[in-house]
Amino acid sequence: MKSIVWQLNKLKPKEKYVLEYLLTNSHTNPIGYYYLPEEYMTSDLNLARTNVEEAINGLVEKGFIVYDYSASTVAIANYKNYFGFDMNSMSLDIFDTMPISGAFRKCFRWLSDCISGEKAIQIVHHEKVRESLMMEIDSTDSDEIYYTGFDMFWAVYPRKTGRDKAQENYMELVKINGVEQEDLVKAAVNYNFDYKDFIASRVLFLECADQFLDPERRLYSKYIDEIETRVCSREELDGVMDDCPF
C-alpha cells in the first residue's frame, strides 16, 4: 500500500487511524466494499463506539468512504489508488460473497472509472451486483434512478473521457427526450464489442444516441442489424440486460 494516509492533512489523527484500519483489516477485499459491523471496529481498534462513529462520520463527510449503518457495510472511495490494483484482472468471485447494500452503488461508481467496458459487462451481469443496484434504486428518488443508469452506461462504454459532459447529455436524453436508459446501456454494450474504435468519446456518442436509437430516423441503420445480431449471438452476453435495473 502506498504510504499516503498519514499525509492526508484534511483528516484528523483519529480519522487517519480508522482509514488505515479500513484499508488493511482482515475483512477487506480488492474492491474496498465489504461487511464491517461497528463491533468489529471497536474490538479491533480498542476504541469506544462513540470514537469509532465520530471517525467514520468524519470520513463520510470528507468523501473518503460511504458507510451504511443499517447494513454494516463500508465502501472506500477510489480504493485502487491506495494499492495500485489492476481492477481488470480481479476475479468475479469477489462478488459472490459481497453484501447487499445501497452503499454498493457508490462503490460501483468508483469502479466504473477504472475498469474496461468488457470487465464492466461481466460485473453488471453478476446477480448480486444487479440486486444491489436495483435495491438502491428502489430506496431513492427518481433522479437517483438516472444517476444509477448513467453509472451503468459509463461503466460499459469503452472510453473514459468527458464524464461530466457525458452525464449532462445523458440526463437530457433520458429526462427530457425520453430515451430509455436500457437502450443507451445496450447500445454502449454493442459498441463496446464492435465499434468502439469509431467513437471518439462518450460525449460524441451521447450527442447522436437519440438519432441512433430512433427507429424512424436510424442514421446508423446499416450498422444496427449487424451489431444486434453479433451481440445477441455472443454466449457471454446472454441475459446481460434481462434484469437491467431501470
Short mmCIF file of C-alpha atoms in Angstrom, two decimals:
data_model
loop_
_atom_site.label_atom_id
_atom_site.label_comp_id
_atom_site.label_asym_id
_atom_site.label_seq_id
_atom_site.Cartn_x
_atom_site.Cartn_y
_atom_site.Cartn_z
CA MET A 1 0.00 0.00 0.00
CA LYS A 2 1.22 3.48 -0.79
CA SER A 3 2.04 5.37 2.38
CA ILE A 4 -0.28 8.27 1.78
CA VAL A 5 -2.82 8.02 4.60
CA TRP A 6 -0.64 9.79 7.14
CA GLN A 7 -0.04 12.67 4.71
CA LEU A 8 -3.75 13.39 4.32
CA ASN A 9 -3.76 16.72 6.16
CA LYS A 10 -7.51 17.23 5.86
CA LEU A 11 -8.06 14.25 8.19
CA LYS A 12 -7.88 14.30 11.96
CA PRO A 13 -5.45 11.81 13.59
CA LYS A 14 -8.28 9.52 14.66
CA GLU A 15 -9.74 9.56 11.13
CA LYS A 16 -6.35 8.62 9.68
CA TYR A 17 -6.10 5.77 12.16
CA VAL A 18 -9.54 4.43 11.23
CA LEU A 19 -8.95 4.86 7.48
CA GLU A 20 -5.69 2.92 7.75
CA TYR A 21 -7.64 0.18 9.52
CA LEU A 22 -10.37 0.16 6.86
CA LEU A 23 -7.71 -0.30 4.18
CA THR A 24 -5.78 -3.09 5.87
CA ASN A 25 -8.04 -5.13 8.16
CA SER A 26 -8.69 -8.82 7.57
CA HIS A 27 -12.24 -8.26 6.27
CA THR A 28 -11.33 -6.09 3.28
CA ASN A 29 -11.15 -7.19 -0.35
CA PRO A 30 -9.84 -5.91 -3.72
CA ILE A 31 -12.85 -3.64 -4.36
CA GLY A 32 -12.90 -1.97 -0.95
CA TYR A 33 -16.56 -2.79 -0.28
CA TYR A 34 -17.36 -5.24 2.47
CA TYR A 35 -19.29 -6.12 5.61
CA LEU A 36 -17.86 -4.43 8.71
CA PRO A 37 -20.06 -4.00 11.79
CA GLU A 38 -19.14 -1.35 14.32
CA GLU A 39 -18.47 -4.11 16.84
CA TYR A 40 -15.59 -5.36 14.68
CA MET A 41 -14.07 -1.89 14.61
CA THR A 42 -14.38 -1.19 18.32
CA SER A 43 -12.83 -4.56 19.13
CA ASP A 44 -10.00 -4.44 16.58
CA LEU A 45 -9.10 -0.80 17.26
CA ASN A 46 -9.74 -0.87 21.01
CA LEU A 47 -11.78 2.31 20.70
CA ALA A 48 -15.08 3.31 22.25
CA ARG A 49 -18.08 3.12 19.94
CA THR A 50 -18.54 6.91 20.07
CA ASN A 51 -14.94 7.42 18.92
CA VAL A 52 -15.38 4.97 16.05
CA GLU A 53 -18.62 6.63 14.94
CA GLU A 54 -17.04 10.08 15.14
CA ALA A 55 -14.17 8.98 12.89
CA ILE A 56 -16.45 7.13 10.47
CA ASN A 57 -18.80 10.11 10.17
CA GLY A 58 -15.81 12.39 9.57
CA LEU A 59 -14.53 10.15 6.78
CA VAL A 60 -18.01 10.06 5.23
CA GLU A 61 -18.39 13.84 5.36
CA LYS A 62 -14.98 14.32 3.72
CA GLY A 63 -15.76 11.86 0.93
CA PHE A 64 -13.29 9.11 1.82
CA ILE A 65 -15.88 6.39 2.46
CA VAL A 66 -19.56 5.53 2.46
CA TYR A 67 -20.84 3.64 5.47
CA ASP A 68 -24.28 2.02 5.64
CA TYR A 69 -25.14 1.68 9.31
CA SER A 70 -28.29 -0.34 8.63
CA ALA A 71 -26.38 -2.99 6.66
CA SER A 72 -22.98 -2.57 8.39
CA THR A 73 -21.17 -2.17 5.07
CA VAL A 74 -18.35 0.15 4.07
CA ALA A 75 -17.25 1.34 0.63
CA ILE A 76 -13.86 3.04 0.35
CA ALA A 77 -13.57 5.78 -2.26
CA ASN A 78 -11.09 5.12 -5.06
CA TYR A 79 -9.77 2.08 -3.26
CA LYS A 80 -7.36 1.10 -6.02
CA ASN A 81 -5.42 4.36 -5.60
CA TYR A 82 -4.08 3.15 -2.27
CA PHE A 83 -2.76 -0.12 -3.68
CA GLY A 84 -2.32 0.33 -7.43
CA PHE A 85 -4.54 -2.67 -8.22
CA ASP A 86 -5.36 -3.55 -11.82
CA MET A 87 -9.12 -3.85 -11.42
CA ASN A 88 -9.45 -5.52 -14.82
CA SER A 89 -7.58 -8.59 -13.57
CA MET A 90 -9.69 -9.16 -10.45
CA SER A 91 -11.76 -12.31 -10.17
CA LEU A 92 -15.55 -12.11 -10.30
CA ASP A 93 -15.58 -14.47 -7.31
CA ILE A 94 -15.22 -11.36 -5.17
CA PHE A 95 -18.84 -10.51 -5.89
CA ASP A 96 -20.12 -13.95 -4.84
CA THR A 97 -19.83 -13.07 -1.16
CA MET A 98 -20.35 -9.31 -1.28
CA PRO A 99 -23.06 -7.88 1.00
CA ILE A 100 -26.26 -6.48 -0.49
CA SER A 101 -26.38 -2.81 0.41
CA GLY A 102 -27.14 0.59 -1.02
CA ALA A 103 -23.52 1.54 -0.35
CA PHE A 104 -22.52 -0.60 -3.33
CA ARG A 105 -23.91 1.98 -5.73
CA LYS A 106 -21.15 4.42 -4.75
CA CYS A 107 -18.61 1.61 -4.95
CA PHE A 108 -19.82 0.78 -8.46
CA ARG A 109 -19.47 4.43 -9.46
CA TRP A 110 -15.83 4.42 -8.34
CA LEU A 111 -15.22 1.09 -10.04
CA SER A 112 -16.66 2.36 -13.32
CA ASP A 113 -13.81 4.85 -13.63
CA CYS A 114 -11.07 2.23 -13.54
CA ILE A 115 -12.36 -0.86 -15.37
CA SER A 116 -12.68 -1.64 -19.04
CA GLY A 117 -16.05 -1.85 -20.72
CA GLU A 118 -15.60 -5.60 -21.16
CA LYS A 119 -14.92 -6.07 -17.44
CA ALA A 120 -17.88 -3.85 -16.56
CA ILE A 121 -20.22 -6.02 -18.62
CA GLN A 122 -19.08 -9.10 -16.70
CA ILE A 123 -19.61 -7.31 -13.38
CA VAL A 124 -23.03 -5.95 -14.31
CA HIS A 125 -24.07 -9.47 -15.29
CA HIS A 126 -23.39 -10.72 -11.75
CA GLU A 127 -26.59 -11.42 -9.82
CA LYS A 128 -25.50 -9.74 -6.59
CA VAL A 129 -24.37 -6.61 -8.41
CA ARG A 130 -27.73 -6.24 -10.13
CA GLU A 131 -29.53 -6.90 -6.86
CA SER A 132 -27.57 -4.17 -5.06
CA LEU A 133 -28.08 -1.63 -7.83
CA MET A 134 -31.80 -2.38 -8.01
CA MET A 135 -32.15 -2.16 -4.24
CA GLU A 136 -30.57 1.28 -4.25
CA ILE A 137 -32.95 2.49 -6.94
CA ASP A 138 -35.97 1.25 -5.02
CA SER A 139 -34.91 3.24 -1.97
CA THR A 140 -34.11 6.60 -3.59
CA ASP A 141 -35.82 9.37 -5.51
CA SER A 142 -36.31 9.43 -9.27
CA ASP A 143 -33.13 11.38 -10.04
CA GLU A 144 -31.05 8.66 -8.42
CA ILE A 145 -32.54 6.23 -10.95
CA TYR A 146 -30.99 8.33 -13.70
CA TYR A 147 -27.64 8.59 -11.93
CA THR A 148 -27.51 4.82 -11.49
CA GLY A 149 -28.38 4.40 -15.14
CA PHE A 150 -25.57 6.72 -16.13
CA ASP A 151 -23.12 4.81 -13.93
CA MET A 152 -24.10 1.65 -15.81
CA PHE A 153 -23.60 3.40 -19.14
CA TRP A 154 -20.31 4.96 -18.04
CA ALA A 155 -19.00 1.58 -16.91
CA VAL A 156 -19.74 -0.42 -20.07
CA TYR A 157 -18.82 2.20 -22.69
CA PRO A 158 -15.20 1.73 -23.82
CA ARG A 159 -13.72 5.20 -23.33
CA LYS A 160 -13.14 7.02 -20.05
CA THR A 161 -13.24 10.67 -21.11
CA GLY A 162 -15.59 13.59 -20.55
CA ARG A 163 -17.63 12.20 -17.67
CA ASP A 164 -19.25 15.49 -16.60
CA LYS A 165 -20.33 16.43 -20.11
CA ALA A 166 -21.41 12.88 -20.85
CA GLN A 167 -23.58 12.81 -17.72
CA GLU A 168 -25.13 16.15 -18.67
CA ASN A 169 -26.02 14.85 -22.14
CA TYR A 170 -27.25 11.54 -20.72
CA MET A 171 -29.60 13.27 -18.28
CA GLU A 172 -31.01 15.44 -21.06
CA LEU A 173 -31.66 12.39 -23.22
CA VAL A 174 -33.47 10.34 -20.59
CA LYS A 175 -35.26 13.10 -18.65
CA ILE A 176 -36.23 15.45 -21.47
CA ASN A 177 -36.08 13.43 -24.68
CA GLY A 178 -37.49 10.27 -23.12
CA VAL A 179 -34.79 7.89 -24.33
CA GLU A 180 -34.91 4.59 -22.43
CA GLN A 181 -31.91 4.06 -20.15
CA GLU A 182 -31.85 0.38 -21.02
CA ASP A 183 -31.47 1.29 -24.71
CA LEU A 184 -28.48 3.53 -24.00
CA VAL A 185 -26.74 0.86 -21.95
CA LYS A 186 -27.45 -1.81 -24.54
CA ALA A 187 -26.17 0.46 -27.33
CA ALA A 188 -22.99 1.04 -25.32
CA VAL A 189 -22.55 -2.72 -24.86
CA ASN A 190 -22.94 -3.20 -28.62
CA TYR A 191 -20.38 -0.54 -29.44
CA ASN A 192 -18.02 -1.89 -26.83
CA PHE A 193 -17.63 -5.11 -28.80
CA ASP A 194 -17.99 -3.93 -32.35
CA TYR A 195 -17.46 -0.22 -32.94
CA LYS A 196 -15.58 1.23 -30.01
CA ASP A 197 -12.69 2.34 -32.23
CA PHE A 198 -15.04 4.63 -34.13
CA ILE A 199 -16.35 6.53 -31.11
CA ALA A 200 -14.18 9.50 -30.14
CA SER A 201 -15.75 9.88 -26.71
CA ARG A 202 -18.87 9.21 -24.68
CA VAL A 203 -19.85 12.80 -25.26
CA LEU A 204 -19.90 12.28 -29.02
CA PHE A 205 -21.84 9.04 -28.68
CA LEU A 206 -24.49 10.61 -26.47
CA GLU A 207 -24.88 13.61 -28.75
CA CYS A 208 -26.04 11.29 -31.52
CA ALA A 209 -27.53 8.48 -29.41
CA ASP A 210 -31.11 9.72 -29.75
CA GLN A 211 -30.77 9.50 -33.53
CA PHE A 212 -29.03 6.15 -33.27
CA LEU A 213 -31.92 4.73 -31.25
CA ASP A 214 -34.82 6.38 -33.13
CA PRO A 215 -36.39 3.67 -35.35
CA GLU A 216 -37.86 6.29 -37.68
CA ARG A 217 -34.57 8.01 -38.47
CA ARG A 218 -31.97 5.24 -37.94
CA LEU A 219 -28.98 7.22 -39.15
CA TYR A 220 -26.84 4.19 -38.43
CA SER A 221 -29.24 1.65 -39.91
CA LYS A 222 -26.53 -0.01 -41.99
CA TYR A 223 -24.79 -0.98 -38.72
CA ILE A 224 -27.66 -1.67 -36.31
CA ASP A 225 -28.86 -5.07 -37.54
CA GLU A 226 -25.30 -6.40 -37.77
CA ILE A 227 -24.42 -5.06 -34.30
CA GLU A 228 -27.52 -6.52 -32.68
CA THR A 229 -27.02 -9.87 -34.40
CA ARG A 230 -23.41 -10.09 -33.27
CA VAL A 231 -24.16 -9.11 -29.70
CA CYS A 232 -27.19 -11.33 -29.32
CA SER A 233 -25.21 -14.31 -30.61
CA ARG A 234 -22.46 -13.87 -28.02
CA GLU A 235 -22.88 -16.54 -25.38
CA GLU A 236 -21.16 -14.45 -22.73
CA LEU A 237 -23.71 -11.65 -23.19
CA ASP A 238 -26.75 -13.88 -22.85
CA GLY A 239 -29.08 -12.27 -20.35
CA VAL A 240 -26.92 -9.23 -19.59
CA MET A 241 -29.91 -6.93 -19.90
CA ASP A 242 -32.59 -9.33 -18.63
CA ASP A 243 -32.68 -7.69 -15.21
CA CYS A 244 -31.44 -4.25 -16.10
CA PRO A 245 -32.06 -2.07 -13.00
CA PHE A 246 -34.18 0.63 -14.61
#
